[in-house]
CSV table of C-alpha atoms in Angstrom, one decimal:
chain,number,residue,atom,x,y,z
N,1,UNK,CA,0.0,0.0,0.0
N,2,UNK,CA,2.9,2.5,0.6
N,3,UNK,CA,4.5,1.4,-2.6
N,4,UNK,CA,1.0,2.5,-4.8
N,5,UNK,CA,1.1,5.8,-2.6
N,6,UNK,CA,4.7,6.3,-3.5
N,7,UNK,CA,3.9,5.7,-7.0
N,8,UNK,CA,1.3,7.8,-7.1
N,9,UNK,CA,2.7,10.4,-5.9
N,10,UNK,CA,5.7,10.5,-8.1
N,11,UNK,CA,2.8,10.1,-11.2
N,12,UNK,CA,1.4,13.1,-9.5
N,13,UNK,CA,4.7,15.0,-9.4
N,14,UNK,CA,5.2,14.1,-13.4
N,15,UNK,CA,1.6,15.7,-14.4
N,16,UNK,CA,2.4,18.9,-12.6
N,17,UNK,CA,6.3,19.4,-13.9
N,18,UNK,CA,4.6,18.7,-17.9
N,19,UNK,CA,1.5,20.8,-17.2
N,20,UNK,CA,4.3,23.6,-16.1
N,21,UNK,CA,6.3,22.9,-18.8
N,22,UNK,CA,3.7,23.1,-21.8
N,23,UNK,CA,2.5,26.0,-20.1
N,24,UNK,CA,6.0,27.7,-20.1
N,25,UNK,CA,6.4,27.1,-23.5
N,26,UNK,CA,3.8,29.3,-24.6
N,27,UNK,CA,5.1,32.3,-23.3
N,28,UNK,CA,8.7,32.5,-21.2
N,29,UNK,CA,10.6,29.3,-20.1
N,30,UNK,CA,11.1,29.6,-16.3
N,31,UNK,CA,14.3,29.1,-14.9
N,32,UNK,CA,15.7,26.3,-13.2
N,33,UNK,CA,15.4,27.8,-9.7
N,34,UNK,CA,12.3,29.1,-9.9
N,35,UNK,CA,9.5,27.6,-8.4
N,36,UNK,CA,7.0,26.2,-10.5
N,37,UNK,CA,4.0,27.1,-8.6
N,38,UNK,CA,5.0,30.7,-10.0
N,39,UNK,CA,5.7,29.8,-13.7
N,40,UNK,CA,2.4,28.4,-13.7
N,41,UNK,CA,0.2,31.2,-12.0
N,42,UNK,CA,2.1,33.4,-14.2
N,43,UNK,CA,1.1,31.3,-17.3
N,44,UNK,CA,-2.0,31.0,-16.6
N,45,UNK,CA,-2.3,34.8,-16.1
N,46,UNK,CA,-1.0,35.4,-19.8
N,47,UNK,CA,-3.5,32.8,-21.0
N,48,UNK,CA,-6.3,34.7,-19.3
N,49,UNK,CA,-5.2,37.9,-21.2
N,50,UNK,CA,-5.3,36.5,-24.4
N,51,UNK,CA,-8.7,34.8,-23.7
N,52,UNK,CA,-9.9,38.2,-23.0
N,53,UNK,CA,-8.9,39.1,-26.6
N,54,UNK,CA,-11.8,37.5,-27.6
N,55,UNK,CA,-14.2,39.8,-30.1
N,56,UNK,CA,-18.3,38.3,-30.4
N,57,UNK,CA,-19.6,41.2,-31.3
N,58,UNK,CA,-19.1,45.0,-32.7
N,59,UNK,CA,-20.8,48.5,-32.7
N,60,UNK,CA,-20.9,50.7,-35.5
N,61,UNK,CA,-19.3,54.4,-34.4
N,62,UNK,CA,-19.6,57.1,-36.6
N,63,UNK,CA,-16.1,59.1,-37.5
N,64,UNK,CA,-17.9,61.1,-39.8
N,65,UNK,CA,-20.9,62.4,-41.4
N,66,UNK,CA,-21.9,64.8,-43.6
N,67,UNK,CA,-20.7,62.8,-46.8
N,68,UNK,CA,-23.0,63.1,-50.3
N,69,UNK,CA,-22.6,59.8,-51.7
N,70,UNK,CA,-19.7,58.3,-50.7
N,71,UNK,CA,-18.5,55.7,-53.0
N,72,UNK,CA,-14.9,54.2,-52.4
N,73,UNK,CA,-12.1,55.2,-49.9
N,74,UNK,CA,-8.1,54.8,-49.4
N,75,UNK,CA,-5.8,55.9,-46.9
N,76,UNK,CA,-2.7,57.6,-47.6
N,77,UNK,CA,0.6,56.6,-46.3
N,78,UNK,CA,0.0,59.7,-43.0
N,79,UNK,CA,-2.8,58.2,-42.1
N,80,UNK,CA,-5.2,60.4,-44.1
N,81,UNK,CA,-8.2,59.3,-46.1
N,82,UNK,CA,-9.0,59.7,-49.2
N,83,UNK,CA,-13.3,59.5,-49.8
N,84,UNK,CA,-14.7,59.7,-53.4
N,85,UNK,CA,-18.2,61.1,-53.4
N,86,UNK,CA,-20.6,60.0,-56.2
N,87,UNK,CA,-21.3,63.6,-57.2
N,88,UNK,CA,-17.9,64.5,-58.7
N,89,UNK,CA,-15.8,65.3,-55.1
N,90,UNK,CA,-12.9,63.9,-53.4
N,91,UNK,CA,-12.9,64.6,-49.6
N,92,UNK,CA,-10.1,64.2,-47.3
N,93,UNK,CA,-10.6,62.7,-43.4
N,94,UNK,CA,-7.9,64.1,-41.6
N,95,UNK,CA,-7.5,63.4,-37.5
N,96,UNK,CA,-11.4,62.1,-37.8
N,97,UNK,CA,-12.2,65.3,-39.1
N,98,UNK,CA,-13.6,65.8,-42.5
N,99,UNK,CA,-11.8,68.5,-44.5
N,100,UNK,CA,-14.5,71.0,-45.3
N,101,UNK,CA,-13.0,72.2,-49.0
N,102,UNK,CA,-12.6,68.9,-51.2
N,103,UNK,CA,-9.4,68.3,-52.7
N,104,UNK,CA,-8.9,70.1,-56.2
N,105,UNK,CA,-8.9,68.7,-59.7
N,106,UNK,CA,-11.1,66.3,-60.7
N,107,UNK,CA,-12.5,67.2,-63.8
N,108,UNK,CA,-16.6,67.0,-65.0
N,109,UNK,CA,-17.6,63.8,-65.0
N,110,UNK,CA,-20.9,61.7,-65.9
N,111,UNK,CA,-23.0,62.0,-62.8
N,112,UNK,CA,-26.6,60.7,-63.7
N,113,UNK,CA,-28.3,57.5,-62.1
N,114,UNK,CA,-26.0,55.2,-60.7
N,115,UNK,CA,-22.7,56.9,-62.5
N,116,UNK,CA,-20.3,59.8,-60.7
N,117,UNK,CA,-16.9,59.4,-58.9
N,118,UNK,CA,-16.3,56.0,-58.2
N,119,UNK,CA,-13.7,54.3,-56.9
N,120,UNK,CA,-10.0,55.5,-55.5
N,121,UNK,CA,-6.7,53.1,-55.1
N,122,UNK,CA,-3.4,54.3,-54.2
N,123,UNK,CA,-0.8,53.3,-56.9
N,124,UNK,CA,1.6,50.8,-55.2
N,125,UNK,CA,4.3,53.0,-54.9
N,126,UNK,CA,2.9,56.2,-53.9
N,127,UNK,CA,4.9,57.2,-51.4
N,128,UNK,CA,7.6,57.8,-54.4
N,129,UNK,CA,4.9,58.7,-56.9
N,130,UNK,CA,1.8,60.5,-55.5
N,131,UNK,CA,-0.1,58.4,-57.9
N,132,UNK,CA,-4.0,58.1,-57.1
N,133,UNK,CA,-6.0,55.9,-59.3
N,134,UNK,CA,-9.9,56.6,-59.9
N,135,UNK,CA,-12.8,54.6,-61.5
N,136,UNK,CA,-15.5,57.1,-62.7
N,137,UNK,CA,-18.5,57.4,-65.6
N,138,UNK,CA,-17.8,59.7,-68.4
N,139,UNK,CA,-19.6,60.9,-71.6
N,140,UNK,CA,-23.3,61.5,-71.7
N,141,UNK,CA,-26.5,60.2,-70.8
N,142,UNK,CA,-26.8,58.7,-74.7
N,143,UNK,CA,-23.3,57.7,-74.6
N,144,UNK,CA,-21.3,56.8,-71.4
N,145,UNK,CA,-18.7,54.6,-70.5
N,146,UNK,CA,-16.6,53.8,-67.6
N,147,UNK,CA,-13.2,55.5,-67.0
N,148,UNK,CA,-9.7,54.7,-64.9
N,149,UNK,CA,-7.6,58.2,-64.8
N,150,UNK,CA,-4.4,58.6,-62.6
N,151,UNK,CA,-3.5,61.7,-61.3
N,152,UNK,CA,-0.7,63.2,-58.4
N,153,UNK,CA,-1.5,64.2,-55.5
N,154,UNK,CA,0.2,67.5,-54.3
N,155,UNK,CA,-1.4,68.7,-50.7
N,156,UNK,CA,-4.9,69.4,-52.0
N,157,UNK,CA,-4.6,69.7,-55.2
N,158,UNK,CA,-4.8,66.7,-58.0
N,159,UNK,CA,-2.8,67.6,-61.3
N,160,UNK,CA,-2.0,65.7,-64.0
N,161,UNK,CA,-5.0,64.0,-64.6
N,162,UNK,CA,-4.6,61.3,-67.2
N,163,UNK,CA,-6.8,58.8,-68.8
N,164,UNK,CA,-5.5,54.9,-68.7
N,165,UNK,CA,-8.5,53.3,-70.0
N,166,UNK,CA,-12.0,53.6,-71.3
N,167,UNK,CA,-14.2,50.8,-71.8
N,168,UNK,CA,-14.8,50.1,-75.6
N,169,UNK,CA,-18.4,50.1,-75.6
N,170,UNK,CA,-20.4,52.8,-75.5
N,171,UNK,CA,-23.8,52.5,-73.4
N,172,UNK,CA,-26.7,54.8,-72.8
N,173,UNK,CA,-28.3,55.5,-69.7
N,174,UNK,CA,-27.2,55.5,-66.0
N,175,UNK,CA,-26.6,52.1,-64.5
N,176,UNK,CA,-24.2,48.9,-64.2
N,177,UNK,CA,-20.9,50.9,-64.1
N,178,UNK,CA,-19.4,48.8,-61.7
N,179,UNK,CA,-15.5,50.3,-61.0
N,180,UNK,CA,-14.4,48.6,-58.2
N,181,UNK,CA,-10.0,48.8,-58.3
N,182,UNK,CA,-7.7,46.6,-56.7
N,183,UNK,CA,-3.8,46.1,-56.8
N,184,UNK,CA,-2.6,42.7,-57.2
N,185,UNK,CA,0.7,41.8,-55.9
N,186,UNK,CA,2.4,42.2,-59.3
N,187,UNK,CA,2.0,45.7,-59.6
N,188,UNK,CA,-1.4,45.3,-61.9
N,189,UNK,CA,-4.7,47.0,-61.4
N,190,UNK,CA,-8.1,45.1,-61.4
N,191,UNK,CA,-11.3,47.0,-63.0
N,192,UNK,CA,-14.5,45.7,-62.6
N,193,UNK,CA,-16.7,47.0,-65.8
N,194,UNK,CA,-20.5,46.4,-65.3
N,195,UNK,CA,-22.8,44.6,-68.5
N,196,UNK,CA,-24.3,47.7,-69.0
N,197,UNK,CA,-27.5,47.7,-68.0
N,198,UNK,CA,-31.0,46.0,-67.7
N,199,UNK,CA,-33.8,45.6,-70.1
N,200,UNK,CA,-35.3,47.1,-72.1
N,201,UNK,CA,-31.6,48.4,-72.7
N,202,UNK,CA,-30.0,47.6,-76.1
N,203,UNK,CA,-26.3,47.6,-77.6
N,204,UNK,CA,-26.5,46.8,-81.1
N,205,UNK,CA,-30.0,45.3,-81.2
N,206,UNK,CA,-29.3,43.0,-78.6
N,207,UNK,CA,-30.1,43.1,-74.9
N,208,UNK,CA,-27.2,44.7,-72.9
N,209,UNK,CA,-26.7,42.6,-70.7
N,210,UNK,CA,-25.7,40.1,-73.3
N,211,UNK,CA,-22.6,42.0,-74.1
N,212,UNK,CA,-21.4,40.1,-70.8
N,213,UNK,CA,-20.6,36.7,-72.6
N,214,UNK,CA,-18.9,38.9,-75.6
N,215,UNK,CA,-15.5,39.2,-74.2
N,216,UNK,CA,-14.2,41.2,-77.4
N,217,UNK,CA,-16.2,43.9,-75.0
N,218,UNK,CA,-15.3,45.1,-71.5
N,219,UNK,CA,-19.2,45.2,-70.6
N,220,UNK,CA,-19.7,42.3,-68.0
N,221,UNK,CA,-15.8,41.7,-67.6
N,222,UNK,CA,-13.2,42.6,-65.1
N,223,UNK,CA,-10.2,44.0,-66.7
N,224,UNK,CA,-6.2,43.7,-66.1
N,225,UNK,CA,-4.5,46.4,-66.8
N,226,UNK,CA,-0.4,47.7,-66.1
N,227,UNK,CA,-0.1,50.9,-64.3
N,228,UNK,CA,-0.2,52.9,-67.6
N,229,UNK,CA,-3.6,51.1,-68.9
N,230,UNK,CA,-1.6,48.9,-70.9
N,231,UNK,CA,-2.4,45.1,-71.3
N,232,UNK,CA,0.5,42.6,-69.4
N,233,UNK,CA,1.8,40.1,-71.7
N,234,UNK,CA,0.5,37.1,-69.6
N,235,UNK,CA,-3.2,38.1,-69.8
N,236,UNK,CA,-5.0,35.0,-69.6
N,237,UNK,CA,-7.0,35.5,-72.8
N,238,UNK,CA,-4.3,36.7,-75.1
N,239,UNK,CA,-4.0,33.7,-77.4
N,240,UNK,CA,-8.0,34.0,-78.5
N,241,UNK,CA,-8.8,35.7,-81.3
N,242,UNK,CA,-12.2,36.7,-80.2
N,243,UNK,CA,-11.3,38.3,-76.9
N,244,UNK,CA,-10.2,41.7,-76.1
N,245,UNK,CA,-6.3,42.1,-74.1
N,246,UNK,CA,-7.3,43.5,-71.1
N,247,UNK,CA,-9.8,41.2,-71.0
N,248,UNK,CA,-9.1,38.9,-67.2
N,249,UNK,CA,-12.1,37.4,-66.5
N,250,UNK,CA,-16.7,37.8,-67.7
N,251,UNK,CA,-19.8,36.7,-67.3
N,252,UNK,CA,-20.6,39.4,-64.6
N,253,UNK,CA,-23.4,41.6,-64.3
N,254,UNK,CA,-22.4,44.4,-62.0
N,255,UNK,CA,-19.3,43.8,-59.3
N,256,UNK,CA,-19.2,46.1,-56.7
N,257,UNK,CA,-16.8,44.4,-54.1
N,258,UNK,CA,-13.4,43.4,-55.2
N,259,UNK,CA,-10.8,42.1,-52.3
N,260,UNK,CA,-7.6,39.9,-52.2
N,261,UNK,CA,-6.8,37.9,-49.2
N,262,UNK,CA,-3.4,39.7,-48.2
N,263,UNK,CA,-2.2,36.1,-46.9
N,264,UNK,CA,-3.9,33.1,-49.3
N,265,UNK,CA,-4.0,35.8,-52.8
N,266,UNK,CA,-7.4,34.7,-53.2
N,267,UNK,CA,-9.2,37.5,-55.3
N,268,UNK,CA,-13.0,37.5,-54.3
N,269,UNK,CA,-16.1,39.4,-55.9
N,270,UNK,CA,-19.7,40.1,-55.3
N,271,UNK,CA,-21.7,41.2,-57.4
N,272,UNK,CA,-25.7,42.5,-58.4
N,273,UNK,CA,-27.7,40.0,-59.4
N,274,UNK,CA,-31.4,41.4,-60.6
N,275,UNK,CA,-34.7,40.0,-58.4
N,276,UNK,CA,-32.3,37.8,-56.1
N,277,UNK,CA,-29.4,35.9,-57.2
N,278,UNK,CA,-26.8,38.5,-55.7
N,279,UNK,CA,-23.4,36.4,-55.8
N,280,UNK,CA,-20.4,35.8,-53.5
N,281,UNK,CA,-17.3,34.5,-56.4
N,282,UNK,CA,-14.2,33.3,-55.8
N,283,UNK,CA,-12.4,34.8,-59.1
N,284,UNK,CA,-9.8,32.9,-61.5
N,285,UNK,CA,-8.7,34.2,-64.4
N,286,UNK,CA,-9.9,33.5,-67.9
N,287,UNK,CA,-13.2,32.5,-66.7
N,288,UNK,CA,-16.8,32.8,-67.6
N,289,UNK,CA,-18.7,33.6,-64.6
N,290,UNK,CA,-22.0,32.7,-66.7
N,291,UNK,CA,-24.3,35.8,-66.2
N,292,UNK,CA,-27.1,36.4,-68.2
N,293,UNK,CA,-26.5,32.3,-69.5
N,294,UNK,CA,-26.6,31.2,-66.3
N,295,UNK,CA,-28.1,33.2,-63.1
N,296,UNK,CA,-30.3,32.7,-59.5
N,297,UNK,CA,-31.8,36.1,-60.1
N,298,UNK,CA,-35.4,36.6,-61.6
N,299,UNK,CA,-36.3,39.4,-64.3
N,300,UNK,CA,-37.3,43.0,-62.3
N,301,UNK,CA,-40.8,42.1,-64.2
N,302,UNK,CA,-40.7,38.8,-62.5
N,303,UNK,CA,-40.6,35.2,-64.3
N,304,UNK,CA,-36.5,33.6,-64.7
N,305,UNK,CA,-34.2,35.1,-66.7
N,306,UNK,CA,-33.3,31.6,-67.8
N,307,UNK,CA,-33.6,27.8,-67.3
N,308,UNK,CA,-29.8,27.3,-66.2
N,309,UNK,CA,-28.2,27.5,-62.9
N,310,UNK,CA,-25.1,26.1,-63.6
N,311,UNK,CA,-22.9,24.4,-66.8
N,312,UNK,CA,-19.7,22.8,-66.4
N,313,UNK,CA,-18.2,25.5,-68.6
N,314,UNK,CA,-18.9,28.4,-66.4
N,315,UNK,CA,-18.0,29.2,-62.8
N,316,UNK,CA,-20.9,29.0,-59.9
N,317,UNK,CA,-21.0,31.0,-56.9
N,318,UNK,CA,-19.7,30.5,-53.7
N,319,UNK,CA,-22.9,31.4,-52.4
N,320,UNK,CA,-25.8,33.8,-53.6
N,321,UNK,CA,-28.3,35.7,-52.2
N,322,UNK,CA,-31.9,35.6,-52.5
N,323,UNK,CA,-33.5,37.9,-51.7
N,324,UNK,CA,-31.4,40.4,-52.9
N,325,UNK,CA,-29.2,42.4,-50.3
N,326,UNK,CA,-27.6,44.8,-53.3
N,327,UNK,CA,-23.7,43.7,-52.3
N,328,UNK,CA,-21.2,46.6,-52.4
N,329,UNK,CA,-17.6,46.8,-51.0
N,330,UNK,CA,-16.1,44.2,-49.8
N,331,UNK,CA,-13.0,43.2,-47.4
N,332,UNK,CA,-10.6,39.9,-46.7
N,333,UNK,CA,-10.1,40.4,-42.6
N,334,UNK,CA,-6.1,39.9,-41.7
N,335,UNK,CA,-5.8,42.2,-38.5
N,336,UNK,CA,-5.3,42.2,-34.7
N,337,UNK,CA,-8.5,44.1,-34.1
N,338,UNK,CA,-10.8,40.6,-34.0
N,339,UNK,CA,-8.2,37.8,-33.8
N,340,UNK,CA,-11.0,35.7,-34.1
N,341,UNK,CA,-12.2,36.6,-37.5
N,342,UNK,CA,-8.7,36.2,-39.3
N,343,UNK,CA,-9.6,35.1,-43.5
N,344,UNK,CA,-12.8,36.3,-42.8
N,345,UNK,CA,-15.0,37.8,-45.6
N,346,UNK,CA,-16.7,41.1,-45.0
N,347,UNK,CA,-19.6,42.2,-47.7
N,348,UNK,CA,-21.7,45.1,-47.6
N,349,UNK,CA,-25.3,45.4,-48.6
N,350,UNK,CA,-26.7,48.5,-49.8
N,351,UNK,CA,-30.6,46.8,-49.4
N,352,UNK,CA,-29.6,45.0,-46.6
N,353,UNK,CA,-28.3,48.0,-45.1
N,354,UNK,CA,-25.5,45.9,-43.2
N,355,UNK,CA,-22.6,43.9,-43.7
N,356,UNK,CA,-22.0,40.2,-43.6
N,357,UNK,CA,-19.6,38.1,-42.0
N,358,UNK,CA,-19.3,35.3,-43.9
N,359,UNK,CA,-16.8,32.1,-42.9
N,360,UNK,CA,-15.3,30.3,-45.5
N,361,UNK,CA,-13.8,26.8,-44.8
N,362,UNK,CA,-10.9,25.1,-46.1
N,363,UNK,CA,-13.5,23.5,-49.0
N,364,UNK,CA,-14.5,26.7,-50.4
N,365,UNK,CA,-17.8,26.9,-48.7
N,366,UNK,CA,-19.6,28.9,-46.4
N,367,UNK,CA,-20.0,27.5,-43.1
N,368,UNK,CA,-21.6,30.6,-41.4
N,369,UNK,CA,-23.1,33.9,-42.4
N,370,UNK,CA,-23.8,36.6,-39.7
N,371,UNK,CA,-25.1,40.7,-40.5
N,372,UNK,CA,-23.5,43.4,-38.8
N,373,UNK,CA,-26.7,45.9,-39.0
N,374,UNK,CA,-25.2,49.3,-40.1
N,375,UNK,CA,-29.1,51.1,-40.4
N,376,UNK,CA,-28.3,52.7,-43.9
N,377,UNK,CA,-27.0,51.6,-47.3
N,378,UNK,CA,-23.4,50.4,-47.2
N,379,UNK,CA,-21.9,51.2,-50.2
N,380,UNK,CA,-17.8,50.1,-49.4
N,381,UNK,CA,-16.3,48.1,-46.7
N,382,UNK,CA,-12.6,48.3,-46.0
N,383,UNK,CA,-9.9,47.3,-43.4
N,384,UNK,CA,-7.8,50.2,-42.7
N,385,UNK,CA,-4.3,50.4,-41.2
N,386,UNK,CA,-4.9,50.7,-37.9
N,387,UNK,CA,-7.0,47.0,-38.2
N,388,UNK,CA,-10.3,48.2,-37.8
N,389,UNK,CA,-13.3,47.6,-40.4
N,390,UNK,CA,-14.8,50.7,-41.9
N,391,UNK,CA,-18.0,51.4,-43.9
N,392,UNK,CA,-18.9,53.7,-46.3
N,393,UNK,CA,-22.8,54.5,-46.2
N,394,UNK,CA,-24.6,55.5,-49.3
N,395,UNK,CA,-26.9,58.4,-48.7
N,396,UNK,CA,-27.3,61.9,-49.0
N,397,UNK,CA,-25.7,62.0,-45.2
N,398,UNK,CA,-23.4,59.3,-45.8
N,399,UNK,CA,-21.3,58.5,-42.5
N,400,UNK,CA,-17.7,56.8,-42.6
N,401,UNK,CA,-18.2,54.2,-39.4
N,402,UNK,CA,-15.6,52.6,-37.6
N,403,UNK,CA,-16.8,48.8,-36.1
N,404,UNK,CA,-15.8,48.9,-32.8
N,405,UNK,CA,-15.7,45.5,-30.6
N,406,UNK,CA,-18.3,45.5,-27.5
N,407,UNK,CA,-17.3,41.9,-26.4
């Protein structure tokens, strides 16, 4: 009976010197004189801190209001931010304060409907270049087409303004410009180009939206482009004779949310769909992402817009939304901020009027899909340097909001 004591004991004795010593390992490996009662309590503190770092929910706080129309946003390299607004004006938010003159030197644009100032994107290497990027809607309400222009920034003032691209189809009408930008790691520049618009719409005697499964046409496409608007040589529609260049991927109707995982390089999108059928992608290049052939929407009229929900030849959706939420601006989550939602996908809905956390797994598919209510339109959603999310909201009092944990 002694002996089992004994032996228990000294089994005892070997739990408590591993439990100390996995516990050490975590954080600072105590010395050999000090006692391990105290490496463990202080262990187990650390682990309690980091527990506590533990984000389940988050409160929209407004930074600023007072914003017509806010569209797109980027932050400059002091910590500024740059805020398009739809009418024709980029504002700066300095110190959470929005500057009250807008910054100089964008030109007239198209303004009508859904068309304006669009999208902003830092070139790469602005910090040697002063190079701001824009996506806006030019021409007329006959004849319109979506525009990239660069231009340097210089205090207040933009100069230089210079167009890089223009999509090659005209369009009438105010709608389905799309425009989101976004940098890949190569020093290209992703445009997403809408189809053009809905029905009763025409190009060429044929429905609009058609033009999407034409990829001699940027209507319905996202294009690649170099810094100068040029097309890269390793395009990945180059060698077909009836595709345009710049041409990267089509079969879209209208993306409004372009992001790349900053860690994995996965490029997602969503986009519009019409009645329903708004759609979460995970892009590739060179493929057809099937709209109007293939689609969950409805016409606005009601009845399908066709029989097919998928072919083998086209590219289905992660996941899509019916009924619709409008998706617009869109974020890949790799911060400190919420350690819990790292790879996390972050969409905004303008009919929603909130923005959805969505978690992927490992498969590709969605596992879980929770709103963050916002209470108006959200037309962008971005991570910004300091590792918060921010929103963009799309009214005629748009507010720039911060998401602030609560738990």
């Amino acid at each position: 009976m002694v002996f089992t004591r004994f032996i228990a004991a000294l089994a005892s004795l070997a739990v408590l010197w591993t439990l100390g010593s996995c516990a050490a390992s975590t954080s600072t490996v105590p010395s050999r004189n000090e006692p391990l009662e105290t490496a463990q309590t202080e262990a187990d503190t650390e682990a309690e801190a980091e527990a506590e770092v533990v984000v389940t929910s988050v409160e929209p706080v407004t930074v600023v209001d007072g914003l017509e129309h806010p569209w797109g946003m980027a932050w400059l390299p002091n910590g500024d931010l740059l805020v398009t607004e739809r009418p024709g004006r980029l504002r700066r938010v300095s110190d959470g304060q929005l500057t009250p003159t807008p910054i100089a030197g964008v030109p007239e644009l198209f303004t009508a409907g859904q068309g304006g100032l669009l999208d902003v994107a830092l070139h790469p290497d602005f910090e040697t270049n002063s190079l701001v990027y824009f996506a806006y809607s030019a021409g007329t309400q006959q004849a319109n087409r979506t525009q990239v222009a660069r231009a340097r920034l210089e205090g207040d003032t933009l100069s230089d303004w210079d167009v890089i691209f223009t999509v090659n189809q005209d369009k009438s009408d105010g709608q389905h410009f799309g425009s989101r930008l976004l940098w890949l790691p190569d020093g290209t520049l992703l445009v997403a180009i809408g189809d053009g618009g809905n029905p009763p719409l025409q190009i060429a005697g044929d429905l609009a939206r058609n033009q999407a499964q034409n990829p001699q046409n940027h209507l319905g496409t996202i294009v690649r482009i170099g810094d100068d608007g040029t097309a890269p040589d390793d395009n990945p529609l180059l060698s077909r004779d009836d595709a345009d260049p710049l041409v990267w991927s089509y079969g879209h109707r209208n993306i409004q949310g372009l992001a790349i995982d900053p860690e994995t390089d996965q490029l997602w999108s969503t986009e519009h769909g019409a009645r329903g059928g708004d759609e979460l992608n995970l892009l590739e290049p060179g493929e057809n992402y099937g709209w109007p052939i293939v689609t969950f929407s409805e016409e606005y009229s009601g009845g399908p817009i066709t029989s097919e929900a998928s072919r083998p030849d086209m590219v289905d959706p992660i996941t899509y939304w019916t009924p619709a939420i409008a998706p617009s601006g869109l974020a890949i989550y790799r911060g400190e901020i919420y350690p819990q939602w790292q790879g996390q996908i972050f969409a905004g809905g303008l009919v929603s009027q909130d923005v959805k956390r969505i978690e992927v797994d490992d498969s590709g598919s969605v596992v879980n899909e929770t709103p963050i209510p916002i209470g108006q339109r959200v037309r962008d959603v971005r991570q910004g340097p300091d590792g918060f999310l921010y929103v963009l909201t799309d009214d005629a009092n748009g507010r720039l909001v911060r998401l602030e944990p609560t738990s």
